[in-house]
Every structure is written in C-alpha cells, then in structure tokens.
C-alpha cells in the first residue's frame, strides 16, 4: 500500500499541468454532482486520517533506526521485517470503492465522455452537429474513451446512423491525411437508440448503453437537444430523471429561440431549472461562435490603443450589421418566429453586450456574463418610431418560400441607446435581414469628427468623409480594417481616406473551424461566456417584447422590399433621424 501511495505522489510531482487542470474544474465537478461529492468527502476524510497515521508510523521508525539496537541483524533488516500495525492499513471499503483512484493508468486516462444528440436524424444534427464532433475528434479535442450517441424516434440501427451521417463528414485541408481512417474510427464510436422524446424507457436504455462504454470511476455526459421547442421540456425532464450520470458532470445544450416572448421565456426557464442547475445549461446560438465575436474582447482588452477610446468621448456611433442574400427556403420555422426572435434577440443583442460591457474582473464565463447583463439592463426602452420592419416580396418562380405570413418580418432595423456613463447618447444601430443584396456580417465603429479639423477644406467641408472608422468584418473575407486619413504621395496636398487592412486569409493560412466546433469545445471545457444565462435571456426579452406586442396588437405589416434589394426605404429615414449613415451602402 505504501508503495502504491508513493507511486501516486511521484506522478503528481511529474504532472503539475494535469493537477492544475483538475483543480480548475473542481468547483464545476463538485457542484454538478452533489451526491458523489458527499460520498467522496466521507471517504477521503477517512483516507486522510489513515495517511496521517502512516506518516506517524514512518517517523517513529526513522527515530528508532537512528539509535543502537540489540540485534544480530542490520538495522535496515529490522525495519523491513517489522510489520505495521493492522489498524494503520486503509479500510477495505475505501480500497474496494476507490481502487481506481490509486490506479496510475486510470489517472492518466482521465474521465470518459459521452455525447448524446437528441433528434439525431434532423437536418441540424446531420449537417452541423455530427460534422463538428468529427472535427473535434480528428483534431484531438475529444478524449480517447469518447462515445457519440444518436437518439430519435426513428427505428434505426447503429449502421443506419453511421451511413446517414458519413456523407456529411469531411476533413479540413490541414487534416486530410488519413482522413478515411479517422472517419472510420469516429463512426465506430457512434451508436444509435430510438425512443420517444418523453419516453422513460428510451432514456433508460440510453443511460444503460452509455454505462457499457464508460470505464473508470469518472464519467461525464453532454446532451445536445436538437429538437423542436414544443418537445424540449419533455426531453429535458426525461433526461434529468433517467439518463444523468452520478460519476461526473452532466451538461445540456439547447438551441434558440428561447421562448416566444418575455412571459413564455420565463415559464420555459422556470421549467428547465426545475430539472437542471443553471450552470449545467448551455443555450447555444451558432452565430456567437464566429471568430468575430470571440475577437471582440481580445481586441478591446489586450490593445491599449483601443480601450481608452471605447466610450462616448471618442465614439460617434456603432453599427451591427447582418444581411443574408438568400431568402428563406422553408418558411415553416421562420414564419413562427421571424427575424426578431431568431436573430436579433440572441445574436445582435449579445454582440452589443460584448462590445459595450465594462472590463470584467477576469475571463471566467460568469464574470463576463455579469458584465453583459448589466449592459442589456441599461438599454433604453425601444421607441416604436425607432424600429423599421420589412419583408421581402418574391414570386413563385424564385427559389424561396413565398408563403410567409403578411406580418412576419424578414428585416429589422432599430436604434438602441445604452443609458450609462460610458455610452450615454451614442446610437447603436442594428440591421438584420434576409433576401438582401449581399451577404455581410460586420461591426462598424465610427469615431467622432476631429474638433476644429485643420484639413476640413480639403474634404470640401464634408466631415463625414474624414470620419475614422474601425471595421470588424466576418463576411465576406474576415478582416479587421481601420479607416484613416492620409496624404496622397506627390506634389501638392491631396488627402485620401485609406484602410489599414488585416485580412485573415492573407495573414493566417488556416481554414477557420465552424462555429459549432468552437461552441461544442467550449461546452466540453465548461467555458460558458458565449452562452446565454437566464438573466441575460430575460433582459433581452424585456427590450424586444414591447415591440413584438405592438406588432401583434396593431397588426403592423412590415414594409415590402424587393428580394435581392437593399431593404425597406424606412431604414434610410432611420439613420437620417439619428444622424448616422449606414456604412455598408
């Protein structure tokens, strides 16, 4: 026993990184599995007492061997021959229950991970979730002892699921070597079970199947709920009661939209929290997994050149733009929620929160979310006159859904104001729409004019031409651009507005991972800063619910615009009202 304890101590010294990682996740493991925690506290207390006794025993024999003894054997042989008191041995219950704790190989292997995709035969699962899991697998971000499970109501076999998703799996350019072997290895770890969404027996079978491949005393589980909103609470309840592990943490991922308005979202959240703790819930919006969003905090808080300028003193306005050049291929889902609930509620408001928040005390997810919710709660109530709604008009000959309700907006623009000391009076203009002239996703930050600009005559007194601008672009061609004024080379004094350009495809010769890869890895790591907490959810709904109620109460029809056009004319009156020109036109 002593020998095994010494081996374990030496391994701890050799691997400080593993120990640090364990300490880092200790709070999450403890809070997400209180039953295991209580049992471990009692057993480890017993073990600690025993180890203390062993230390006393060692010290006693060290003292005894330093003094002369009446014996014909050398002192070293005396020590070896003498047996420790039986009362100092580890309790048999502890050895039996926690023998794996003292097994060096199991310590190196780490906990197993099971990931279950509920709704595995749906389009989102086939085209996004399974390919993202495969990319994490061949990139080495999933543990060796991982199991991928598909669950749905269809009666399929393991091989049926593997055939279904195999055609969607590809390797990025930097991982093309032996891609087929990696694919075969991944598919061999993929399993299928069928059952109803609220089926206790089906979820129990899922639990039993997971236990078959889980090895060791530590096992973690992730459940991705890729199901319709109306089925989500039934699935969550059934999972909570029948499929959670007691040997590690459990986390669930749910897709937007998170409710229909403030009241439904509140009820939805309350029901969800009756089965899971807040820290177990990851509300995912794939648009928040884009590199542009992750780069916001890096740009602000690691560059001294930007942070001092990040306030109303220097910034004139902020624009958050998201436009799709395609219409909706199927209006069934979109017709029920529209662009406000689908895009504005989570993606647009979360982008503003990350952009405008105060510096968090750390990069911990909870600290970042604390600052985001302060921004959302500070946003002024929306004036209906500051909101523009639009809907594209299409003919039956165009490859889009033409059956949208006459009240379903496919375009939304608004002017938001944040009533706090940093941003008082600065308009945040947001514009989101589908069926527009081009696909564009970017944030544009326009700075104030230079007071008493000495070169105003060179710009024909049009100070807008001389406006400095920071552009964070995701589509097309991810880039960071800074617009400055400079002199054109040559004789005379001619000025020009130029762009300092960091184009990612030129600077970094890498293929950017999909946003689902990014967010799934965050869930595995327990990093929740890009996922909405329930109080963020409520704050966002409090901003938009009055607008939604106004639309429904007064049957406000959106302004029509041509499919493939620039959007409704009202959007241009909006920027004129707030003295801001849409920078993407």
Short mmCIF file of C-alpha atoms in Angstrom, two decimals, residues 80-539:
data_model
loop_
_atom_site.label_atom_id
_atom_site.label_comp_id
_atom_site.label_asym_id
_atom_site.label_seq_id
_atom_site.Cartn_x
_atom_site.Cartn_y
_atom_site.Cartn_z
CA UNK A 80 11.87 -4.38 6.70
CA UNK A 81 10.92 -7.30 8.89
CA UNK A 82 8.75 -5.27 11.20
CA UNK A 83 5.11 -5.09 10.06
CA UNK A 84 2.97 -2.01 10.62
CA UNK A 85 0.06 -2.25 12.96
CA UNK A 86 -3.08 -3.58 11.20
CA UNK A 87 -5.05 -0.58 12.41
CA UNK A 88 -2.92 1.66 10.16
CA UNK A 89 -3.99 -0.06 6.92
CA UNK A 90 -6.51 1.65 4.61
CA UNK A 91 -10.08 0.49 5.22
CA UNK A 92 -11.18 -2.30 2.90
CA UNK A 93 -14.29 -0.33 1.91
CA UNK A 94 -12.11 2.54 0.74
CA UNK A 95 -9.78 0.23 -1.22
CA UNK A 96 -12.69 -1.56 -2.90
CA UNK A 97 -14.66 1.57 -3.73
CA UNK A 98 -11.72 3.73 -4.76
CA UNK A 99 -9.17 1.25 -6.06
CA UNK A 100 -9.33 3.12 -9.37
CA UNK A 101 -8.27 6.30 -7.58
CA UNK A 102 -4.95 4.68 -6.81
CA UNK A 103 -4.52 3.18 -10.27
CA UNK A 104 -1.91 5.19 -12.15
CA UNK A 105 -3.14 4.14 -15.61
CA UNK A 106 -6.69 5.29 -14.85
CA UNK A 107 -5.36 8.61 -13.58
CA UNK A 108 -3.60 9.18 -16.90
CA UNK A 109 -6.61 8.12 -18.96
CA UNK A 110 -8.93 10.71 -17.45
CA UNK A 111 -12.72 10.68 -17.38
CA UNK A 112 -14.76 9.21 -20.19
CA UNK A 113 -17.09 11.44 -22.19
CA UNK A 114 -20.43 10.51 -23.72
CA UNK A 115 -22.19 12.95 -26.06
CA UNK A 116 -25.82 12.27 -26.97
CA UNK A 117 -27.54 14.12 -29.82
CA UNK A 118 -31.29 14.01 -29.21
CA UNK A 119 -33.02 14.45 -32.55
CA UNK A 120 -30.11 12.81 -34.35
CA UNK A 121 -31.86 12.35 -37.70
CA UNK A 122 -32.77 16.01 -38.11
CA UNK A 123 -31.10 18.36 -40.58
CA UNK A 124 -29.21 20.35 -37.94
CA UNK A 125 -27.73 17.20 -36.40
CA UNK A 126 -26.70 15.69 -39.74
CA UNK A 127 -25.27 18.82 -41.33
CA UNK A 128 -23.77 20.65 -38.36
CA UNK A 129 -23.56 18.78 -35.05
CA UNK A 130 -22.08 15.43 -36.15
CA UNK A 131 -19.57 17.09 -38.56
CA UNK A 132 -18.47 19.41 -35.73
CA UNK A 133 -17.99 16.46 -33.37
CA UNK A 134 -15.98 14.65 -36.03
CA UNK A 135 -13.75 17.71 -36.50
CA UNK A 136 -13.11 17.86 -32.75
CA UNK A 137 -12.35 14.13 -32.78
CA UNK A 138 -9.74 14.16 -35.55
CA UNK A 139 -8.22 17.38 -34.14
CA UNK A 140 -7.59 15.61 -30.82
CA UNK A 141 -10.02 17.61 -28.68
CA UNK A 142 -12.13 14.62 -27.64
CA UNK A 143 -10.81 12.02 -25.18
CA UNK A 144 -9.88 8.57 -26.45
CA UNK A 145 -12.68 6.98 -24.45
CA UNK A 146 -15.48 9.02 -26.05
CA UNK A 147 -18.86 7.72 -27.15
CA UNK A 148 -21.17 9.52 -29.59
CA UNK A 149 -24.86 8.61 -29.34
CA UNK A 150 -27.73 9.45 -31.63
CA UNK A 151 -31.28 9.31 -30.29
CA UNK A 152 -34.55 9.91 -32.14
CA UNK A 153 -37.99 8.42 -32.73
CA UNK A 154 -36.99 6.66 -35.95
CA UNK A 155 -36.36 2.92 -35.84
CA UNK A 156 -32.73 2.71 -37.00
CA UNK A 157 -29.62 0.68 -36.17
CA UNK A 158 -26.08 1.79 -35.38
CA UNK A 159 -25.11 1.14 -39.00
CA UNK A 160 -28.09 3.14 -40.28
CA UNK A 161 -26.97 6.20 -38.32
CA UNK A 162 -23.38 5.79 -39.46
CA UNK A 163 -24.49 5.64 -43.10
CA UNK A 164 -26.75 8.64 -42.58
CA UNK A 165 -24.01 10.94 -41.29
CA UNK A 166 -20.99 9.54 -43.18
CA UNK A 167 -21.72 11.62 -46.29
CA UNK A 168 -21.60 14.84 -44.24
CA UNK A 169 -18.18 14.18 -42.68
CA UNK A 170 -15.12 15.84 -44.21
CA UNK A 171 -11.63 16.76 -43.04
CA UNK A 172 -10.19 20.25 -43.27
CA UNK A 173 -7.21 20.76 -45.57
CA UNK A 174 -4.72 20.58 -42.70
CA UNK A 175 -6.14 17.19 -41.60
CA UNK A 176 -6.70 15.49 -44.97
CA UNK A 177 -4.01 12.87 -44.40
CA UNK A 178 -5.58 9.53 -43.37
CA UNK A 179 -8.99 11.19 -43.34
CA UNK A 180 -10.82 7.94 -44.15
CA UNK A 181 -9.13 6.15 -41.25
CA UNK A 182 -10.15 8.95 -38.89
CA UNK A 183 -13.69 8.78 -40.22
CA UNK A 184 -13.88 5.02 -39.67
CA UNK A 185 -12.57 5.41 -36.13
CA UNK A 186 -15.14 8.11 -35.37
CA UNK A 187 -18.05 6.15 -36.84
CA UNK A 188 -17.04 3.07 -34.86
CA UNK A 189 -17.67 5.11 -31.71
CA UNK A 190 -21.11 6.24 -32.91
CA UNK A 191 -24.22 4.42 -31.66
CA UNK A 192 -27.96 4.77 -32.10
CA UNK A 193 -31.01 4.33 -29.90
CA UNK A 194 -34.62 5.05 -30.69
CA UNK A 195 -37.37 6.21 -28.38
CA UNK A 196 -39.89 8.94 -27.74
CA UNK A 197 -38.89 12.38 -26.52
CA UNK A 198 -40.71 11.86 -23.21
CA UNK A 199 -40.12 8.11 -23.12
CA UNK A 200 -38.73 6.94 -19.78
CA UNK A 201 -37.82 3.53 -21.18
CA UNK A 202 -35.95 5.05 -24.13
CA UNK A 203 -33.89 7.35 -21.94
CA UNK A 204 -33.14 4.50 -19.54
CA UNK A 205 -31.84 2.46 -22.49
CA UNK A 206 -29.65 5.42 -23.47
CA UNK A 207 -28.28 5.54 -19.94
CA UNK A 208 -27.56 1.80 -19.92
CA UNK A 209 -25.82 1.97 -23.31
CA UNK A 210 -23.62 4.81 -22.11
CA UNK A 211 -22.65 2.89 -18.99
CA UNK A 212 -21.47 0.00 -21.16
CA UNK A 213 -18.68 2.07 -22.69
CA UNK A 214 -17.86 4.22 -19.66
CA UNK A 215 -14.73 2.99 -17.92
CA UNK A 216 -13.21 4.05 -14.64
CA UNK A 217 -14.76 5.90 -11.77
CA UNK A 218 -15.15 9.22 -13.65
CA UNK A 219 -17.66 9.72 -16.47
CA UNK A 220 -19.03 12.96 -17.95
CA UNK A 221 -22.02 13.45 -20.25
CA UNK A 222 -23.29 16.08 -22.69
CA UNK A 223 -26.82 16.06 -24.10
CA UNK A 224 -27.46 18.15 -27.23
CA UNK A 225 -31.22 18.77 -27.51
CA UNK A 226 -31.70 19.27 -31.25
CA UNK A 227 -35.48 19.04 -31.03
CA UNK A 228 -38.43 21.37 -31.71
CA UNK A 229 -39.18 23.91 -28.98
CA UNK A 230 -42.50 22.25 -28.16
CA UNK A 231 -40.72 18.98 -27.31
CA UNK A 232 -37.73 20.41 -25.47
CA UNK A 233 -39.10 20.44 -21.92
CA UNK A 234 -40.34 16.84 -22.21
CA UNK A 235 -36.89 15.74 -23.36
CA UNK A 236 -35.16 17.70 -20.59
CA UNK A 237 -37.38 16.21 -17.89
CA UNK A 238 -36.93 12.66 -19.16
CA UNK A 239 -33.15 13.09 -19.41
CA UNK A 240 -32.88 14.55 -15.93
CA UNK A 241 -34.72 11.64 -14.34
CA UNK A 242 -33.32 8.74 -16.36
CA UNK A 243 -30.04 9.47 -18.13
CA UNK A 244 -27.75 11.57 -15.91
CA UNK A 245 -24.51 10.10 -14.65
CA UNK A 246 -23.62 10.12 -10.97
CA UNK A 247 -19.90 9.71 -11.70
CA UNK A 248 -19.18 13.15 -13.18
CA UNK A 249 -20.83 16.26 -14.59
CA UNK A 250 -23.88 16.48 -16.85
CA UNK A 251 -24.43 19.36 -19.31
CA UNK A 252 -27.27 20.04 -21.74
CA UNK A 253 -27.25 22.20 -24.88
CA UNK A 254 -30.43 23.80 -26.15
CA UNK A 255 -30.99 25.69 -29.40
CA UNK A 256 -32.57 29.11 -29.90
CA UNK A 257 -35.11 30.62 -29.86
CA UNK A 258 -35.52 30.51 -26.11
CA UNK A 259 -39.22 31.21 -25.81
CA UNK A 260 -41.61 33.37 -27.81
CA UNK A 261 -41.67 36.48 -25.61
CA UNK A 262 -40.83 37.53 -22.04
CA UNK A 263 -43.68 35.59 -20.42
CA UNK A 264 -43.17 32.33 -22.31
CA UNK A 265 -39.41 32.54 -21.80
CA UNK A 266 -39.88 33.00 -18.06
CA UNK A 267 -42.10 29.91 -17.88
CA UNK A 268 -39.69 27.98 -20.10
CA UNK A 269 -36.71 28.89 -17.90
CA UNK A 270 -38.55 28.01 -14.68
CA UNK A 271 -39.47 24.59 -16.06
CA UNK A 272 -35.92 23.94 -17.22
CA UNK A 273 -34.42 24.95 -13.87
CA UNK A 274 -36.71 22.50 -12.08
CA UNK A 275 -34.64 19.70 -13.65
CA UNK A 276 -31.16 21.20 -14.10
CA UNK A 277 -28.97 23.79 -12.43
CA UNK A 278 -28.18 26.98 -14.34
CA UNK A 279 -24.51 26.03 -14.65
CA UNK A 280 -25.49 22.81 -16.46
CA UNK A 281 -27.48 24.63 -19.19
CA UNK A 282 -25.78 25.91 -22.36
CA UNK A 283 -28.13 27.99 -24.54
CA UNK A 284 -26.42 27.96 -27.91
CA UNK A 285 -26.58 30.43 -30.81
CA UNK A 286 -24.20 29.30 -33.55
CA UNK A 287 -23.66 32.90 -34.72
CA UNK A 288 -21.97 33.64 -31.38
CA UNK A 289 -19.34 31.00 -32.18
CA UNK A 290 -17.88 33.05 -35.00
CA UNK A 291 -14.30 34.27 -34.64
CA UNK A 292 -15.52 37.87 -34.92
CA UNK A 293 -17.43 37.59 -31.65
CA UNK A 294 -14.57 35.90 -29.78
CA UNK A 295 -12.21 38.59 -31.03
CA UNK A 296 -14.23 41.45 -29.51
CA UNK A 297 -12.85 41.05 -26.01
CA UNK A 298 -9.33 40.34 -27.29
CA UNK A 299 -9.32 43.50 -29.38
CA UNK A 300 -10.63 45.66 -26.56
CA UNK A 301 -8.78 44.40 -23.53
CA UNK A 302 -5.37 43.46 -24.96
CA UNK A 303 -4.71 46.58 -27.06
CA UNK A 304 -4.03 49.85 -25.27
CA UNK A 305 -4.69 51.78 -28.46
CA UNK A 306 -8.42 50.91 -28.35
CA UNK A 307 -9.58 50.70 -24.73
CA UNK A 308 -9.05 54.44 -23.90
CA UNK A 309 -11.15 55.35 -26.95
CA UNK A 310 -14.02 52.98 -26.09
CA UNK A 311 -16.64 55.47 -24.88
CA UNK A 312 -18.93 58.32 -25.89
CA UNK A 313 -15.97 60.70 -25.67
CA UNK A 314 -14.49 59.36 -28.89
CA UNK A 315 -17.11 57.09 -30.49
CA UNK A 316 -19.87 58.68 -32.53
CA UNK A 317 -21.97 55.58 -33.31
CA UNK A 318 -21.83 51.80 -33.54
CA UNK A 319 -23.45 49.69 -36.26
CA UNK A 320 -24.06 45.94 -36.07
CA UNK A 321 -24.99 44.55 -39.48
CA UNK A 322 -26.12 41.10 -40.56
CA UNK A 323 -27.58 40.59 -44.02
CA UNK A 324 -28.25 37.39 -45.95
CA UNK A 325 -28.50 37.44 -49.72
CA UNK A 326 -30.77 34.38 -49.79
CA UNK A 327 -34.43 34.20 -48.87
CA UNK A 328 -35.92 31.53 -46.64
CA UNK A 329 -36.02 28.15 -48.39
CA UNK A 330 -38.65 26.97 -45.92
CA UNK A 331 -40.83 29.39 -44.03
CA UNK A 332 -42.35 26.96 -41.53
CA UNK A 333 -39.92 27.75 -38.70
CA UNK A 334 -39.19 31.33 -39.70
CA UNK A 335 -42.89 32.16 -40.05
CA UNK A 336 -43.40 31.34 -36.39
CA UNK A 337 -40.56 33.48 -35.07
CA UNK A 338 -39.36 35.95 -37.68
CA UNK A 339 -36.04 37.77 -37.77
CA UNK A 340 -36.59 39.47 -34.38
CA UNK A 341 -36.86 36.28 -32.35
CA UNK A 342 -34.47 34.28 -34.50
CA UNK A 343 -31.55 36.69 -34.96
CA UNK A 344 -32.00 39.96 -33.08
CA UNK A 345 -32.88 38.56 -29.66
CA UNK A 346 -29.74 36.49 -29.18
CA UNK A 347 -27.08 37.30 -31.74
CA UNK A 348 -27.49 41.06 -32.21
CA UNK A 349 -28.08 41.93 -28.56
CA UNK A 350 -25.30 39.62 -27.37
CA UNK A 351 -22.91 41.29 -29.81
CA UNK A 352 -23.81 44.71 -28.42
CA UNK A 353 -23.40 43.45 -24.85
CA UNK A 354 -19.89 42.11 -25.53
CA UNK A 355 -18.96 45.26 -27.40
CA UNK A 356 -20.23 47.71 -24.77
CA UNK A 357 -19.61 45.93 -21.46
CA UNK A 358 -17.24 47.14 -18.77
CA UNK A 359 -13.98 45.20 -18.31
CA UNK A 360 -14.77 42.01 -16.35
CA UNK A 361 -12.68 41.15 -13.31
CA UNK A 362 -11.45 38.01 -15.12
CA UNK A 363 -12.04 35.94 -18.26
CA UNK A 364 -14.17 33.50 -16.30
CA UNK A 365 -17.51 32.93 -18.02
CA UNK A 366 -19.57 34.09 -15.05
CA UNK A 367 -17.61 37.34 -14.73
CA UNK A 368 -18.13 38.11 -18.42
CA UNK A 369 -21.83 37.28 -18.24
CA UNK A 370 -22.22 39.52 -15.19
CA UNK A 371 -21.00 42.48 -17.24
CA UNK A 372 -23.08 41.58 -20.29
CA UNK A 373 -26.32 41.52 -18.33
CA UNK A 374 -25.58 45.00 -16.94
CA UNK A 375 -25.42 46.35 -20.49
CA UNK A 376 -28.68 44.66 -21.51
CA UNK A 377 -30.47 46.06 -18.46
CA UNK A 378 -29.18 49.55 -19.31
CA UNK A 379 -30.63 49.61 -22.83
CA UNK A 380 -33.38 52.20 -23.10
CA UNK A 381 -36.92 51.09 -23.90
CA UNK A 382 -37.34 50.99 -27.66
CA UNK A 383 -39.42 53.76 -29.21
CA UNK A 384 -41.67 52.29 -31.95
CA UNK A 385 -40.59 55.16 -34.21
CA UNK A 386 -37.01 53.87 -33.94
CA UNK A 387 -37.94 50.45 -35.33
CA UNK A 388 -38.22 49.53 -39.02
CA UNK A 389 -39.79 46.24 -40.14
CA UNK A 390 -39.56 44.79 -43.63
CA UNK A 391 -40.48 41.70 -45.61
CA UNK A 392 -39.13 40.65 -48.99
CA UNK A 393 -41.60 40.10 -51.78
CA UNK A 394 -40.96 37.14 -54.02
CA UNK A 395 -42.73 35.38 -56.86
CA UNK A 396 -43.45 31.69 -57.18
CA UNK A 397 -40.69 31.36 -59.77
CA UNK A 398 -37.98 32.24 -57.22
CA UNK A 399 -36.38 29.56 -55.02
CA UNK A 400 -37.65 30.94 -51.73
CA UNK A 401 -40.65 30.36 -49.53
CA UNK A 402 -43.48 32.65 -50.63
CA UNK A 403 -45.99 31.52 -48.00
CA UNK A 404 -44.79 33.74 -45.15
CA UNK A 405 -47.46 35.44 -43.08
CA UNK A 406 -48.02 39.07 -44.03
CA UNK A 407 -46.93 40.07 -40.50
CA UNK A 408 -43.69 38.05 -40.40
CA UNK A 409 -40.68 40.41 -40.64
CA UNK A 410 -37.67 39.28 -42.65
CA UNK A 411 -35.90 42.60 -41.98
CA UNK A 412 -35.40 44.55 -38.74
CA UNK A 413 -33.57 47.80 -38.07
CA UNK A 414 -33.52 49.81 -34.86
CA UNK A 415 -31.62 52.49 -32.95
CA UNK A 416 -30.69 51.48 -29.41
CA UNK A 417 -29.31 53.67 -26.64
CA UNK A 418 -27.43 52.49 -23.55
CA UNK A 419 -28.15 54.70 -20.56
CA UNK A 420 -24.91 54.53 -18.62
CA UNK A 421 -21.87 56.75 -18.13
CA UNK A 422 -19.78 55.18 -20.87
CA UNK A 423 -22.32 55.19 -23.70
CA UNK A 424 -24.83 57.94 -22.93
CA UNK A 425 -26.08 59.47 -26.19
CA UNK A 426 -24.27 57.07 -28.55
CA UNK A 427 -26.67 55.38 -31.02
CA UNK A 428 -26.20 51.65 -31.56
CA UNK A 429 -27.83 50.91 -34.90
CA UNK A 430 -28.65 47.31 -35.70
CA UNK A 431 -29.79 45.93 -39.04
CA UNK A 432 -30.63 42.29 -39.73
CA UNK A 433 -32.37 40.84 -42.76
CA UNK A 434 -32.62 38.08 -45.33
CA UNK A 435 -33.14 38.30 -49.08
CA UNK A 436 -30.89 41.37 -49.37
CA UNK A 437 -28.36 42.43 -51.99
CA UNK A 438 -25.34 40.76 -50.37
CA UNK A 439 -24.22 38.54 -47.55
CA UNK A 440 -22.49 40.71 -44.97
CA UNK A 441 -21.74 40.33 -41.26
CA UNK A 442 -19.75 43.10 -39.61
CA UNK A 443 -19.46 45.64 -36.81
CA UNK A 444 -18.58 49.23 -37.69
CA UNK A 445 -17.44 51.72 -35.06
CA UNK A 446 -17.38 55.31 -36.27
CA UNK A 447 -15.38 57.84 -34.28
CA UNK A 448 -16.17 61.49 -33.66
CA UNK A 449 -15.00 64.21 -36.00
CA UNK A 450 -11.75 65.96 -35.18
CA UNK A 451 -12.68 69.22 -33.37
CA UNK A 452 -11.58 72.22 -35.46
CA UNK A 453 -10.15 69.97 -38.18
CA UNK A 454 -7.37 71.92 -39.94
CA UNK A 455 -7.98 69.95 -43.13
CA UNK A 456 -11.75 70.36 -43.36
CA UNK A 457 -11.42 72.40 -46.56
CA UNK A 458 -9.58 69.51 -48.19
CA UNK A 459 -12.68 67.39 -47.60
CA UNK A 460 -14.93 70.09 -49.07
CA UNK A 461 -16.27 70.71 -45.55
CA UNK A 462 -17.87 67.24 -45.59
CA UNK A 463 -16.52 65.96 -42.30
CA UNK A 464 -18.20 62.58 -42.81
CA UNK A 465 -15.60 61.86 -45.48
CA UNK A 466 -12.89 62.27 -42.83
CA UNK A 467 -14.51 60.02 -40.20
CA UNK A 468 -12.17 57.46 -38.68
CA UNK A 469 -13.69 54.01 -38.53
CA UNK A 470 -12.90 50.59 -37.08
CA UNK A 471 -14.47 47.72 -39.03
CA UNK A 472 -14.64 44.16 -37.69
CA UNK A 473 -15.76 42.00 -40.59
CA UNK A 474 -16.79 38.37 -40.59
CA UNK A 475 -18.38 38.06 -44.05
CA UNK A 476 -17.17 38.44 -46.75
CA UNK A 477 -13.48 37.79 -46.04
CA UNK A 478 -12.85 38.02 -42.30
CA UNK A 479 -10.79 41.13 -41.58
CA UNK A 480 -10.01 44.00 -39.22
CA UNK A 481 -9.94 47.35 -41.02
CA UNK A 482 -9.04 50.80 -39.73
CA UNK A 483 -10.04 53.78 -41.84
CA UNK A 484 -7.64 56.74 -41.58
CA UNK A 485 -6.86 59.94 -43.49
CA UNK A 486 -3.50 60.30 -45.20
CA UNK A 487 -1.70 62.40 -47.82
CA UNK A 488 -1.55 61.08 -51.37
CA UNK A 489 2.13 60.82 -52.46
CA UNK A 490 3.30 63.54 -54.83
CA UNK A 491 3.42 67.30 -55.11
CA UNK A 492 0.72 69.40 -53.56
CA UNK A 493 -1.57 68.47 -50.68
CA UNK A 494 -4.23 65.97 -51.57
CA UNK A 495 -5.88 63.86 -48.88
CA UNK A 496 -7.38 60.42 -49.14
CA UNK A 497 -9.32 58.11 -46.81
CA UNK A 498 -7.47 54.78 -46.74
CA UNK A 499 -7.86 51.48 -44.92
CA UNK A 500 -5.26 49.69 -42.85
CA UNK A 501 -6.15 46.12 -43.65
CA UNK A 502 -5.63 42.90 -41.68
CA UNK A 503 -7.16 40.31 -43.99
CA UNK A 504 -7.19 36.98 -42.20
CA UNK A 505 -6.84 34.80 -45.30
CA UNK A 506 -3.61 36.62 -46.20
CA UNK A 507 -2.19 36.75 -42.68
CA UNK A 508 -3.20 33.29 -41.44
CA UNK A 509 -3.03 30.37 -43.84
CA UNK A 510 -5.54 28.24 -41.94
CA UNK A 511 -9.06 27.04 -42.51
CA UNK A 512 -11.30 28.59 -39.87
CA UNK A 513 -13.24 25.98 -37.85
CA UNK A 514 -17.01 26.03 -37.97
CA UNK A 515 -18.79 27.91 -35.19
CA UNK A 516 -20.36 24.68 -33.90
CA UNK A 517 -16.87 23.25 -33.35
CA UNK A 518 -15.95 26.29 -31.31
CA UNK A 519 -19.07 26.22 -29.15
CA UNK A 520 -19.08 22.44 -28.59
CA UNK A 521 -15.47 22.63 -27.43
CA UNK A 522 -16.48 25.41 -25.03
CA UNK A 523 -19.17 23.16 -23.57
CA UNK A 524 -16.66 20.34 -23.08
CA UNK A 525 -14.26 22.76 -21.37
CA UNK A 526 -17.02 24.31 -19.25
CA UNK A 527 -16.47 27.76 -20.78
CA UNK A 528 -19.91 29.41 -20.81
CA UNK A 529 -19.19 33.05 -21.67
CA UNK A 530 -20.70 32.79 -25.18
CA UNK A 531 -23.88 31.11 -23.92
CA UNK A 532 -26.89 32.98 -22.57
CA UNK A 533 -27.63 32.83 -18.85
CA UNK A 534 -31.27 33.04 -17.75
CA UNK A 535 -30.97 36.64 -16.52
CA UNK A 536 -29.44 37.67 -19.87
CA UNK A 537 -32.33 35.95 -21.57
CA UNK A 538 -34.87 37.87 -19.50
CA UNK A 539 -33.10 41.20 -20.05
#
